[in-house]
mmCIF file of C-alpha atoms in Angstrom:
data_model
loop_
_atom_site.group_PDB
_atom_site.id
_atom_site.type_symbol
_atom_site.label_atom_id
_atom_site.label_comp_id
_atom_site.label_asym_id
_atom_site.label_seq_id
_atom_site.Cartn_x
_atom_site.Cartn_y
_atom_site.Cartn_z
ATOM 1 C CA UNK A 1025 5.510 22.372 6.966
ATOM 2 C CA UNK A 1026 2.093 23.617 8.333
ATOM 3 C CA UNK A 1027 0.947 21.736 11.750
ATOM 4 C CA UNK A 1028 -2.139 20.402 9.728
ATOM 5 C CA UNK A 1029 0.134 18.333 6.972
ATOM 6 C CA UNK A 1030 2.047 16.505 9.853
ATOM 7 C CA UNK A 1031 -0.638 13.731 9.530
ATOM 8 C CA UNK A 1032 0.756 12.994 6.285
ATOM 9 C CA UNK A 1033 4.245 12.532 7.155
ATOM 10 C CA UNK A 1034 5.392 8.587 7.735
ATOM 11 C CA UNK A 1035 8.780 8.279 7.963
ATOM 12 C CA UNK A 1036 11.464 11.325 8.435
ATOM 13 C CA UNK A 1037 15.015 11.393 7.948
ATOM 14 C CA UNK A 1038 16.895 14.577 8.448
ATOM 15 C CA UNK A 1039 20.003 15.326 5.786
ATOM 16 C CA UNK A 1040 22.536 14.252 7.738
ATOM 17 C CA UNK A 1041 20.992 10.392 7.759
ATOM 18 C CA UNK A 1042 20.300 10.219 4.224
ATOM 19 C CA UNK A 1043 23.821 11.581 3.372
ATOM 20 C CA UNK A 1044 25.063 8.428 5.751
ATOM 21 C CA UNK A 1045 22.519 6.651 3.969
ATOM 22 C CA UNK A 1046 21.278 7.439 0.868
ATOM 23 C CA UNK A 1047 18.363 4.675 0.474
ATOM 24 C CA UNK A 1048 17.058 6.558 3.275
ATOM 25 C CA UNK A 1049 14.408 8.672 2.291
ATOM 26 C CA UNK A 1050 11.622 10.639 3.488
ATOM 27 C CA UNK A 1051 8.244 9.128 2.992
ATOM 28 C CA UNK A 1052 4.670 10.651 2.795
ATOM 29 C CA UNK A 1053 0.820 8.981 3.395
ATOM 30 C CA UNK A 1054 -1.385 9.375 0.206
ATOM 31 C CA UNK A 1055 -3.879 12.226 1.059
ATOM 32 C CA UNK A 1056 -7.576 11.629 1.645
ATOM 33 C CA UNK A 1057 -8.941 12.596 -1.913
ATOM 34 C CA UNK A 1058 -11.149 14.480 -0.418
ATOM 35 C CA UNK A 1059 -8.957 17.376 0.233
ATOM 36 C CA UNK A 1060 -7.045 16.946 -3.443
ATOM 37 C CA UNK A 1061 -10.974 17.408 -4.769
ATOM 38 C CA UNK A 1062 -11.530 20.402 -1.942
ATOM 39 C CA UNK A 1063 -12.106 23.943 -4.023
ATOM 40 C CA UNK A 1064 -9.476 25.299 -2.014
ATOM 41 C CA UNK A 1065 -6.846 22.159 -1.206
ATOM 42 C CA UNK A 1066 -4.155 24.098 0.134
ATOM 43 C CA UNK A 1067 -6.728 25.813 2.891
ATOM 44 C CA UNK A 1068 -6.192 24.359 6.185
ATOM 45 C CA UNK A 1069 -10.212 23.976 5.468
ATOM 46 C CA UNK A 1070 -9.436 21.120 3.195
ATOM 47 C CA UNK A 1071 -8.856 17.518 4.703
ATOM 48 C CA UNK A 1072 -5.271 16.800 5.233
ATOM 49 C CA UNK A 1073 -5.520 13.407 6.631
ATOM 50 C CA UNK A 1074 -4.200 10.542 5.478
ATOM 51 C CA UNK A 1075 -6.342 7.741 3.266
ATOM 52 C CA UNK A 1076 -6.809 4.636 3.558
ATOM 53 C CA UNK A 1077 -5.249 2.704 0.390
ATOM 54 C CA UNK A 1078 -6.164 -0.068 -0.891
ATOM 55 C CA UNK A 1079 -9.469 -0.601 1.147
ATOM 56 C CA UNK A 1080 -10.599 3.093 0.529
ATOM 57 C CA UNK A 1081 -8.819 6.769 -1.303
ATOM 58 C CA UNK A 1082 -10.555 8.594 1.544
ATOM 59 C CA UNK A 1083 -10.034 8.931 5.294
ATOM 60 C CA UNK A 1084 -13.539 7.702 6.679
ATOM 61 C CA UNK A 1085 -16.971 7.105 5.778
ATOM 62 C CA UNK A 1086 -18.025 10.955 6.180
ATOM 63 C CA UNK A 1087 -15.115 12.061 3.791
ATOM 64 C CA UNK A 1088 -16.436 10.060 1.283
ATOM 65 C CA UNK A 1089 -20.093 10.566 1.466
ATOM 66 C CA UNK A 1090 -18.958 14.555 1.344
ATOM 67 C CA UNK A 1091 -16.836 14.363 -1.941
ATOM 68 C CA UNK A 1092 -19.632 12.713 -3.670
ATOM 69 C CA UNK A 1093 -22.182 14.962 -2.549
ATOM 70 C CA UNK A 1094 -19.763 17.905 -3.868
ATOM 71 C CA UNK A 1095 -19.766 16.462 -7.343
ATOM 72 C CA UNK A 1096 -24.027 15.513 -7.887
ATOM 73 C CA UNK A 1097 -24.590 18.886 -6.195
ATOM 74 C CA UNK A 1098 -24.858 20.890 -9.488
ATOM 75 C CA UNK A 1099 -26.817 18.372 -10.869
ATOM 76 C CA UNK A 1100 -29.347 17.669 -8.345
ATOM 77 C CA UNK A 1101 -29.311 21.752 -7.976
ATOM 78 C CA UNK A 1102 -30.601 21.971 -11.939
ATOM 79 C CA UNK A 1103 -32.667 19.220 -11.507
ATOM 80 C CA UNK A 1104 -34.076 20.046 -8.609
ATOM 81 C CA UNK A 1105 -34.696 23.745 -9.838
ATOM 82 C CA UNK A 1106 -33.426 24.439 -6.378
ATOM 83 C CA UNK A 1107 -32.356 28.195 -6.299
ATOM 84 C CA UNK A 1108 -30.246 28.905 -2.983
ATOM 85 C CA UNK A 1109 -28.597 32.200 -2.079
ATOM 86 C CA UNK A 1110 -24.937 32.636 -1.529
ATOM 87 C CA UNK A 1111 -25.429 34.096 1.449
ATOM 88 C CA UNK A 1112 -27.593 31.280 2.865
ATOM 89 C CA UNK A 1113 -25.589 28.464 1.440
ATOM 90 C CA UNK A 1114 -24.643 26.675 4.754
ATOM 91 C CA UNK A 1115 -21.452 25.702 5.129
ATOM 92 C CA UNK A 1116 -19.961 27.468 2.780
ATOM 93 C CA UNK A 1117 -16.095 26.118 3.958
ATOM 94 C CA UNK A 1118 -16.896 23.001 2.871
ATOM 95 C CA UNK A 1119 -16.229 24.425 -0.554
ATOM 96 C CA UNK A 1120 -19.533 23.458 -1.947
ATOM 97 C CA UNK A 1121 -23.173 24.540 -1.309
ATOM 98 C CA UNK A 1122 -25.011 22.277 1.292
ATOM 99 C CA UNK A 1123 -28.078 21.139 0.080
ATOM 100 C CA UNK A 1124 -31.722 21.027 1.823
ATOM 101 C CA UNK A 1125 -33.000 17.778 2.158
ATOM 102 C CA UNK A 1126 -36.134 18.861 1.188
ATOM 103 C CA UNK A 1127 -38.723 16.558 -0.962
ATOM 104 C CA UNK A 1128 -37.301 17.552 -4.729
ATOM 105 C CA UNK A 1129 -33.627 17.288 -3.787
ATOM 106 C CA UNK A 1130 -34.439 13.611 -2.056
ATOM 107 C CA UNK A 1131 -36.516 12.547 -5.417
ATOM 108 C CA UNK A 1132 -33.846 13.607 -7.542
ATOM 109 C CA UNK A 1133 -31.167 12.104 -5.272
ATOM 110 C CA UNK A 1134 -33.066 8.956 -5.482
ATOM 111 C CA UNK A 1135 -33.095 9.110 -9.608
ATOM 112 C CA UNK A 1136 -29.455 9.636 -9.804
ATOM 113 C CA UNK A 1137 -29.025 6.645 -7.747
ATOM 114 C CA UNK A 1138 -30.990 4.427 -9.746
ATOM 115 C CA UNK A 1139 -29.776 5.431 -12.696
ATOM 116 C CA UNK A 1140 -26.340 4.605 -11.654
ATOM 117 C CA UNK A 1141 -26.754 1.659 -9.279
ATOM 118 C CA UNK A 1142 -26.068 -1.047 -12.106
ATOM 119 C CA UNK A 1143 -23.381 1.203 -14.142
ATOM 120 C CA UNK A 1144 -20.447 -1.029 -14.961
ATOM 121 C CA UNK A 1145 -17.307 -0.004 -16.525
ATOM 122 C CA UNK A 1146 -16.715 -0.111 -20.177
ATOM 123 C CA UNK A 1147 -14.916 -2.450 -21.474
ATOM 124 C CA UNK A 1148 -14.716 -0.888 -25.302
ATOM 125 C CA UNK A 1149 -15.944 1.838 -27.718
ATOM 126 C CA UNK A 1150 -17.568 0.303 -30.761
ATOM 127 C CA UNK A 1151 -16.891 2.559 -34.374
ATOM 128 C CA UNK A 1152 -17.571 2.421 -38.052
ATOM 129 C CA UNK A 1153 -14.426 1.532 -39.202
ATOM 130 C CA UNK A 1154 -15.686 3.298 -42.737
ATOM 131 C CA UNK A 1155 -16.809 6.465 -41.075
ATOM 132 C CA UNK A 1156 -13.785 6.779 -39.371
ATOM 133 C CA UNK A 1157 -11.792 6.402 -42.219
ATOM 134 C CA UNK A 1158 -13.818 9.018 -44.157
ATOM 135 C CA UNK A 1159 -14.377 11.654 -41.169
ATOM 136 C CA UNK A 1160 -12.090 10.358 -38.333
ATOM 137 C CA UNK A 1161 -8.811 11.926 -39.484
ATOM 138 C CA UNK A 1162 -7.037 13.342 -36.165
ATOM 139 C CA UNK A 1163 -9.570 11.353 -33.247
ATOM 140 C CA UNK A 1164 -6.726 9.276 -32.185
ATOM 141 C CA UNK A 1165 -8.387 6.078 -33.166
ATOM 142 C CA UNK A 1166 -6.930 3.407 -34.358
ATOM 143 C CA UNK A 1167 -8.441 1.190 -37.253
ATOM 144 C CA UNK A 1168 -6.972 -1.730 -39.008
ATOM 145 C CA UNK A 1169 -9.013 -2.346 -41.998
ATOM 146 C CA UNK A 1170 -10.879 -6.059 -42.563
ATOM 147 C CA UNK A 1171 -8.989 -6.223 -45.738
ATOM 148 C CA UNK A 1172 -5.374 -5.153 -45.178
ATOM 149 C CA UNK A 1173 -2.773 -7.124 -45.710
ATOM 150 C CA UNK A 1174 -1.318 -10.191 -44.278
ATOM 151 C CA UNK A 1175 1.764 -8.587 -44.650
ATOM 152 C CA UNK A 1176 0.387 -5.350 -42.789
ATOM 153 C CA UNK A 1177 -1.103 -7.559 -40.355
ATOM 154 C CA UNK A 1178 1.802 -9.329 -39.416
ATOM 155 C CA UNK A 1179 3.554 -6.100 -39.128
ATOM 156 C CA UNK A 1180 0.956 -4.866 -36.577
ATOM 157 C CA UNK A 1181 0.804 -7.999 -34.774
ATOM 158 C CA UNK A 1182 4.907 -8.436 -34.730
ATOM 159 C CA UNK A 1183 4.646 -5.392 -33.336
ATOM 160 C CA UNK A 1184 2.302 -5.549 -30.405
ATOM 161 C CA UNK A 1185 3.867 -8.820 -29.500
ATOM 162 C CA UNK A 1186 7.081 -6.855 -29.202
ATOM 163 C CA UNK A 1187 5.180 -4.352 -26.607
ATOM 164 C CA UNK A 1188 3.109 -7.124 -25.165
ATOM 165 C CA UNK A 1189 7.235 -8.765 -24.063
ATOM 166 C CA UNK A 1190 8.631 -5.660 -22.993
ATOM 167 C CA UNK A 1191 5.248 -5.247 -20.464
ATOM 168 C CA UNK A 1192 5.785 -8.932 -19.493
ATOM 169 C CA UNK A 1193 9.228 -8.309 -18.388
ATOM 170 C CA UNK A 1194 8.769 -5.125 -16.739
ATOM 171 C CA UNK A 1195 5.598 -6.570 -14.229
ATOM 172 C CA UNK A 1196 8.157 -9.904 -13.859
ATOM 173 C CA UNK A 1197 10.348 -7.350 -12.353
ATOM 174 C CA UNK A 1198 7.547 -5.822 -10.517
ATOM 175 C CA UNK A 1199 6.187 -9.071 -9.198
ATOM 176 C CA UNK A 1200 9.959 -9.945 -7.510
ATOM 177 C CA UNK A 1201 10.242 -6.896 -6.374
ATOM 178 C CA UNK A 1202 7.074 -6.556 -4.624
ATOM 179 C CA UNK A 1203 7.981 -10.521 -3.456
ATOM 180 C CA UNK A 1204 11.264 -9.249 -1.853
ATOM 181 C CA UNK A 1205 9.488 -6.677 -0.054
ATOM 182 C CA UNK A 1206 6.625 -8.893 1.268
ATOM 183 C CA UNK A 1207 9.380 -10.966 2.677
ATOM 184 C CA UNK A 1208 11.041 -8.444 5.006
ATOM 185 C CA UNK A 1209 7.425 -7.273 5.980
ATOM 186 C CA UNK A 1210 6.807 -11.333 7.094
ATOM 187 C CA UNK A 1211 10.331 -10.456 8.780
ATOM 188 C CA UNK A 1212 9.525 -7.273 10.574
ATOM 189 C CA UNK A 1213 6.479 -9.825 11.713
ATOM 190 C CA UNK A 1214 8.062 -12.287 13.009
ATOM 191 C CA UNK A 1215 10.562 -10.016 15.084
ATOM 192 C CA UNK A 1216 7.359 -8.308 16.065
ATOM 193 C CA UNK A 1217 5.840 -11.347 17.703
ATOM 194 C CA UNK A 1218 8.794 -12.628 18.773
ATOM 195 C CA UNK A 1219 9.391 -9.702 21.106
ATOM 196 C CA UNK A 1220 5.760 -9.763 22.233
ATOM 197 C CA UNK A 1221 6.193 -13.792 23.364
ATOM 198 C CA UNK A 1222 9.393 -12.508 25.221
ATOM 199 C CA UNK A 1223 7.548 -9.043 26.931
ATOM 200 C CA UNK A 1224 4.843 -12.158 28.385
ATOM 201 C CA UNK A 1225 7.375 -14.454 29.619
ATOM 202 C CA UNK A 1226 6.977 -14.336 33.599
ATOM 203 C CA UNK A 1227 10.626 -12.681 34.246
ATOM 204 C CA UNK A 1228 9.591 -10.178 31.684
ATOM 205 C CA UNK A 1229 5.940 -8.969 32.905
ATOM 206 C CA UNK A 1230 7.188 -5.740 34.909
ATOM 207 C CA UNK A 1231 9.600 -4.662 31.669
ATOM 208 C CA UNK A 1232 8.520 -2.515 28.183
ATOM 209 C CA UNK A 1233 10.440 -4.860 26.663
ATOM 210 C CA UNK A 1234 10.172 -2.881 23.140
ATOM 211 C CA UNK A 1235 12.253 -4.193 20.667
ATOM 212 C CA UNK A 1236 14.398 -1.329 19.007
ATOM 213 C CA UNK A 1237 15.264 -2.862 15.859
ATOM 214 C CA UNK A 1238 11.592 -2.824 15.104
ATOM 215 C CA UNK A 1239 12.422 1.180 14.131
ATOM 216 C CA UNK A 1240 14.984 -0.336 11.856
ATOM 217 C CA UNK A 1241 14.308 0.591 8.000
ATOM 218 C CA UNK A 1242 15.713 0.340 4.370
ATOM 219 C CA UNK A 1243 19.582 -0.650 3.906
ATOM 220 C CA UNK A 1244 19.703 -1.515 7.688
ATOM 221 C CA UNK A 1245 17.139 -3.590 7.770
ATOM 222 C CA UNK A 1246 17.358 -5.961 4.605
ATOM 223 C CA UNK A 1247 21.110 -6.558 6.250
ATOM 224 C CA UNK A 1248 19.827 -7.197 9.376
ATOM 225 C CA UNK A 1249 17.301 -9.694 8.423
ATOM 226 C CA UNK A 1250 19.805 -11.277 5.731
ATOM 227 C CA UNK A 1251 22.382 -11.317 8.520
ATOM 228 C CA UNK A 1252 22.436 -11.428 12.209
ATOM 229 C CA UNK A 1253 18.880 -11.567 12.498
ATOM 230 C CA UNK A 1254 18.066 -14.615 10.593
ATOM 231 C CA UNK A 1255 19.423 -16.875 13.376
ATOM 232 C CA UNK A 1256 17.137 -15.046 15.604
ATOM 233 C CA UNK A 1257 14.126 -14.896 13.203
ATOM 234 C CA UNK A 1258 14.379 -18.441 12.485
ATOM 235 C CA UNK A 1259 15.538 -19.715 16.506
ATOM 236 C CA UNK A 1260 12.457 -18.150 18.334
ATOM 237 C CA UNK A 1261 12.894 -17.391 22.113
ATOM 238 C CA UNK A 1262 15.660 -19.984 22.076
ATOM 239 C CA UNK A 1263 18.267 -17.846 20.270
ATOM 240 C CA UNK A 1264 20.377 -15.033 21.565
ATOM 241 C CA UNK A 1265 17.900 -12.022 20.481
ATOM 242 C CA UNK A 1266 20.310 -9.796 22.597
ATOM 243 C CA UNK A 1267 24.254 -8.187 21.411
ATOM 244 C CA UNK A 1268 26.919 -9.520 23.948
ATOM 245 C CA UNK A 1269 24.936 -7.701 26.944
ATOM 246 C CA UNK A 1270 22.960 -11.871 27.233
ATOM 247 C CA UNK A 1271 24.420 -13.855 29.763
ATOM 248 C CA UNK A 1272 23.485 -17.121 31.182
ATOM 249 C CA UNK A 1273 21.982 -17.978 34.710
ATOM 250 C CA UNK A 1274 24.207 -17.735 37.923
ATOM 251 C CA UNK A 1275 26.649 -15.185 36.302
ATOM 252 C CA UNK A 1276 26.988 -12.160 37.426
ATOM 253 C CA UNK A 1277 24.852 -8.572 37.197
ATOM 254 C CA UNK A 1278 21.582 -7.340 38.435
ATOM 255 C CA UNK A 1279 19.430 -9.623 36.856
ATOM 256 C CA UNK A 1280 21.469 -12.457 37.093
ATOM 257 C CA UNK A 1281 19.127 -14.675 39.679
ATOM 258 C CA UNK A 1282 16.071 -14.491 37.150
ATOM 259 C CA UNK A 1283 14.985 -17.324 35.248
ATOM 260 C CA UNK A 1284 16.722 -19.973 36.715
ATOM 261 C CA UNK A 1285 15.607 -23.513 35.793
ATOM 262 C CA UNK A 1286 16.843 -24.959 38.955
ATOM 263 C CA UNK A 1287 19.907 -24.378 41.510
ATOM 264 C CA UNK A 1288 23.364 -24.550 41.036
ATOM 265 C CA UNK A 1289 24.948 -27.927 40.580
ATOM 266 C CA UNK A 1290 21.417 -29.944 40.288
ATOM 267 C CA UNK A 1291 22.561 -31.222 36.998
ATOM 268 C CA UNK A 1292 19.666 -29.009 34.938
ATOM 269 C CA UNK A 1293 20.159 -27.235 31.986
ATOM 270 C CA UNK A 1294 20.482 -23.744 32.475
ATOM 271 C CA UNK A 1295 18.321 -21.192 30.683
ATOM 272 C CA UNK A 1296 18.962 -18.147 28.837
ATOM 273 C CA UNK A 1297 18.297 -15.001 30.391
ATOM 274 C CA UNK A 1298 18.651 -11.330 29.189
ATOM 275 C CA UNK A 1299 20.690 -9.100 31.099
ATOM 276 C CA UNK A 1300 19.442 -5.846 29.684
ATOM 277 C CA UNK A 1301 22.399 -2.961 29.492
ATOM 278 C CA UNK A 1302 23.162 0.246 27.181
ATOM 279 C CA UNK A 1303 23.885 -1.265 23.904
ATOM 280 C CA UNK A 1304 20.596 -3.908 24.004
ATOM 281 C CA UNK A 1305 18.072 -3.754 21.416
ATOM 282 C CA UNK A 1306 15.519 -4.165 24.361
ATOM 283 C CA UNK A 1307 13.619 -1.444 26.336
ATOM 284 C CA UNK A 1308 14.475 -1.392 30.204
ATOM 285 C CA UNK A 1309 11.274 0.580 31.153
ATOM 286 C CA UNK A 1310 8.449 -0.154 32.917
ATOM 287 C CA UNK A 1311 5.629 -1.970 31.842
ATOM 288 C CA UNK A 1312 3.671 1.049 30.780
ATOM 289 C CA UNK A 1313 6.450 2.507 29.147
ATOM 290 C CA UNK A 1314 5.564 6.336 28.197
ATOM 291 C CA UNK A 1315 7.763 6.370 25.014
ATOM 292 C CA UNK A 1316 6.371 2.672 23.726
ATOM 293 C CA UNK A 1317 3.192 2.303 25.973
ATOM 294 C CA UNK A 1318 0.931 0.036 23.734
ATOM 295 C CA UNK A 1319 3.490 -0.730 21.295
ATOM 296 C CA UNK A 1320 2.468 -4.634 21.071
ATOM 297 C CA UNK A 1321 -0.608 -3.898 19.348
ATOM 298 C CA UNK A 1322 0.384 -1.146 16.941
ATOM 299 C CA UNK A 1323 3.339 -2.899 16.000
ATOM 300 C CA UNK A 1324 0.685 -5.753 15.093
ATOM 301 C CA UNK A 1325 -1.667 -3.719 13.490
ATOM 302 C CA UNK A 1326 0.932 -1.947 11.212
ATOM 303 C CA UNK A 1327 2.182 -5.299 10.027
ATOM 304 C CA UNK A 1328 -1.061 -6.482 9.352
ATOM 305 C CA UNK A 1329 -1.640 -3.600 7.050
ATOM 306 C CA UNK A 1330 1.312 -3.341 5.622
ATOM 307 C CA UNK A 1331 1.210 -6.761 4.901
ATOM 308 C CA UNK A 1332 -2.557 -6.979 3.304
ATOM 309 C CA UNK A 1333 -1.482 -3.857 1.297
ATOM 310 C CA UNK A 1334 1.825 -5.486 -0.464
ATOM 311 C CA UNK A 1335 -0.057 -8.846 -0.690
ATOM 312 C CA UNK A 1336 -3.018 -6.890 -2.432
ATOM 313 C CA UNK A 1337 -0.435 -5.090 -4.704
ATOM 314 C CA UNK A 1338 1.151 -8.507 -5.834
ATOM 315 C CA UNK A 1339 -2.115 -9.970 -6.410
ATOM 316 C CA UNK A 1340 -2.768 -7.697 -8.900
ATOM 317 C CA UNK A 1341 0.577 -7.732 -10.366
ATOM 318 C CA UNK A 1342 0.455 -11.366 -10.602
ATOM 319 C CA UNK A 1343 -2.859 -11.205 -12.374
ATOM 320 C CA UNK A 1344 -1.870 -8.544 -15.176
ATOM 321 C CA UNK A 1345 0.669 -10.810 -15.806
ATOM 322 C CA UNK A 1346 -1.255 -13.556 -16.199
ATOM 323 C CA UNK A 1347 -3.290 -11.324 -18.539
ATOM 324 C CA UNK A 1348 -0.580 -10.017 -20.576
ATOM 325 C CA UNK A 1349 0.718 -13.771 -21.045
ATOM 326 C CA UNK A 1350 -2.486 -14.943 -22.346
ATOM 327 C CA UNK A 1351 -2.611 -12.278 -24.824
ATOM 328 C CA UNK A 1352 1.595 -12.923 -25.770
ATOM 329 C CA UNK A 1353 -0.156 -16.446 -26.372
ATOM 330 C CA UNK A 1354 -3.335 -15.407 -28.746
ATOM 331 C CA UNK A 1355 -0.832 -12.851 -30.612
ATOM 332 C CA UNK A 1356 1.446 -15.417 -30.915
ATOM 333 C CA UNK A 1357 -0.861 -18.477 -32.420
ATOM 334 C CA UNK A 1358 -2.208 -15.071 -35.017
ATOM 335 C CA UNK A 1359 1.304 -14.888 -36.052
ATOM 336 C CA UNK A 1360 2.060 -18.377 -36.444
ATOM 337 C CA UNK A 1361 -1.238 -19.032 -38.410
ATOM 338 C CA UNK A 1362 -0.315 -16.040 -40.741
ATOM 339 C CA UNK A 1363 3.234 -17.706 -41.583
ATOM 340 C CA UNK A 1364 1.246 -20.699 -42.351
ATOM 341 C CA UNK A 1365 -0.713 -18.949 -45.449
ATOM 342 C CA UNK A 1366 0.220 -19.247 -48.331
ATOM 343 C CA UNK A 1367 2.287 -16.235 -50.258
ATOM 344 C CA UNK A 1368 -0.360 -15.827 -53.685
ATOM 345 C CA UNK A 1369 -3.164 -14.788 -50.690
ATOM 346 C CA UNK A 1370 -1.550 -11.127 -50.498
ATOM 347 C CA UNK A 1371 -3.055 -10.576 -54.194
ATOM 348 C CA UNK A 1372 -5.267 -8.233 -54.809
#
C-alpha cells in the first residue's frame, strides 16, 4: 500500500485476527470521486481521500467544483472557440486544461448553467409502440401491444407480480438488517456517553478514562452488547461498567479512599468506585492522554455519522418498500379485475 491510500483505510485486521475471527474483515472508505474521474487515478496526482457519503461522493467543496469543471471543459472550450496551447495549459496535473476566466468562457459558463439549472430527471421514454414494432427489432424495448390478450396480459402481469414479491422480500431482509445494525450503533452510543458522564465525575477529572471496548467490533461486539454489556448499557453509572478489578469504598487498594459518600459506620450507603487495574476496560492515563487525547468528541462525532448514515440508508430502504408494495397492490387489483372478465372477451 502506497503512503497516499492510507486515508482510505478504516478498519485493519491482520491474518492472524481474521483466522481467530473470520467476521473480521478489513474495511475501506469510498474514494472521493474525484480521483476515480482523475485522467490518471492511480497517480499519486489524483485525490485519494476519502468522501463523504451520503451528504456528498466527494471530499470537499473544491473537489467537487474541480470534477465538474473537468467534464464542461470541452464544451465551454468549443463553445468558447477558445484555442489554448499544450504547453500553456496551466496546471496540467490536474489532468485537465485550466481554463481562462476570460469574458467568452464566463458567457458560455453562464449558458450552460441556465440551461441546466431546472433539469430534472426523467422519469420515462415515450415510443411509438407501431414504429417499434416495425423498426425496433433488437433496441431492447419492451412493448406490450393495446390489443394483446387477456390471456397474454395476465401472463405478463403474473409475472411481474412474481418479481415485484421476490424484490419485496429481499429489501424486508434489507430493512432488518440495516435495523439490527442501527441498534448496536445506538449501543456503541450509549457506551460512548456513558464513559464520557464517568471521565466528568469529580474522582475522575485527572484520568483518560477511555473506554476500551469502544475499539470493540463485529462478532465481539454484537455479544458484548447482547451479553454482559446490556446490564451496563441499560444501568447507567449505577452498574458495574468495570470486570472484577471494581470494588466498593473502604476496601482496600490505591484508590480505595475516593468517592466516599460518608465515613465508616455513619449508616450511609456506600458508593461504587472503580479501582482501575490491568485487565479494566478503562484507561489509567492522564487527562490528556497521548494515545486517546480528545477521544470524547471523536467518539461522538463518529457515532453521529455513523448513525445519520445507517438511518439515511433505512429511510430509503423503507421507502422502496413502500413503493414496491404499492405497485404488488395495483398489479394485484389488474389481475384480479382480469379474472373477473368474462372468457368469450379473448375472441378475436
Amino acid at each position: 500500500m502506497e503512503e497516499f491510500q492510507c486515508d482510505l483505510l478504516e478498519h485493519f485486521y491482520c491474518a492472524s485476527c481474521r483466522k481467530a475471527d473470520p467476521s473480521l474483515v478489513t474495511t475501506w472508505r469510498t474514494r472521493c470521486s474525484n480521483g476515480i474521474q482523475h485522467p490518471f487515478p492511480d497517480y499519486a496526482e489524483a485525490c485519494w481521500r476519502a468522501a463523504l457519503p451520503p451528504l456528498s461522493k466527494y471530499c470537499s467543496k473544491e473537489c467537487g467544483i474541480e470534477a465538474m469543471e473537468r467534464k464542461i471543459t470541452p464544451y465551454v472550450q468549443a463553445k468558447s472557440g477558445l484555442q489554448i496551447p499544450r504547453g500553456n495549459a496551466g496546471n496540467e496535473s490536474l489532468g485537465f486544461i485550466a481554463l481562462p476566466r476570460n469574458t467568452a468562457v464566463k458567457s458560455e459558463m453562464s449558458k450552460l448553467w441556465k440551461s441546466v439549472q431546472d433539469a430534472r430527471k426523467r422519469d420515462g421514454v415515450v415510443v411509438d409502440a407501431q414504429a417499434t414494432k416495425e423498426n425496433g427489432k433488437g433496441s431492447g424495448v419492451s412493448v406490450v401491444s393495446a390489443t394483446s390478450s387477456p390471456a397474454a396480459e395476465f401472463s405478463r402481469l403474473t409475472q411481474t407480480y412474481t418479481n415485484l414479491t421476490q424484490e419485496f422480500n429481499s429489501l424486508t431482509r434489507d430493512s432488518q438488517f440495516a435495523t439490527r445494525d442501527l441498534e448496536f450503533i445506538l449501543a456503541r452510543g450509549r457506551l460512548a456517553k456513558l464513559a464520557i458522564a464517568w471521565s466528568e465525575k469529580q474522582e475522575n477529572l485527572a484520568r483518560c478514562c477511555f473506554d476500551s471496548r469502544l475499539l470493540l467490533e463485529g462478532r465481539e461486539w454484537e455479544e458484548w452488547v447482547t451479553g454482559e454489556g446490556k446490564a451496563v448499557l441499560e444501568g447507567g453509572l449505577d452498574a458495574p461498567t468495570a470486570p472484577a478489578s471494581s470494588n466498593l469504598a473502604g476496601g482496600s487498594g490505591p484508590n480505595a479512599n475516593e468517592g466516599r459518600s460518608g465515613t465508616p459506620g455513619d449508616g450511609e450507603e456506600e458508593e461504587f468506585v472503580l479501582d482501575i487495574e490491568a485487565d479494566s476496560p478503562w484507561c489509567d492515563g492522564r487527562r490528556k492522554c497521548e494515545r486517546h487525547f480528545g477521544w470524547q468528541k471523536l467518539c461522538m462525532a463518529e457515532y453521529e455519522l455513523n448513525k445519520g448514515t445507517k438511518e439515511l440508508a433505512l429511510q430509503r430502504t423503507m421507502q422502496k418498500k413502500n413503493d414496491v408494495q404499492n405497485r404488488m397492490d395495483s398489479t394485484q387489483a389488474l389481475l384480479e379485475n382480469l379474472e373477473l372478465q368474462p372468457q368469450g372477451s379473448d375472441m378475436n
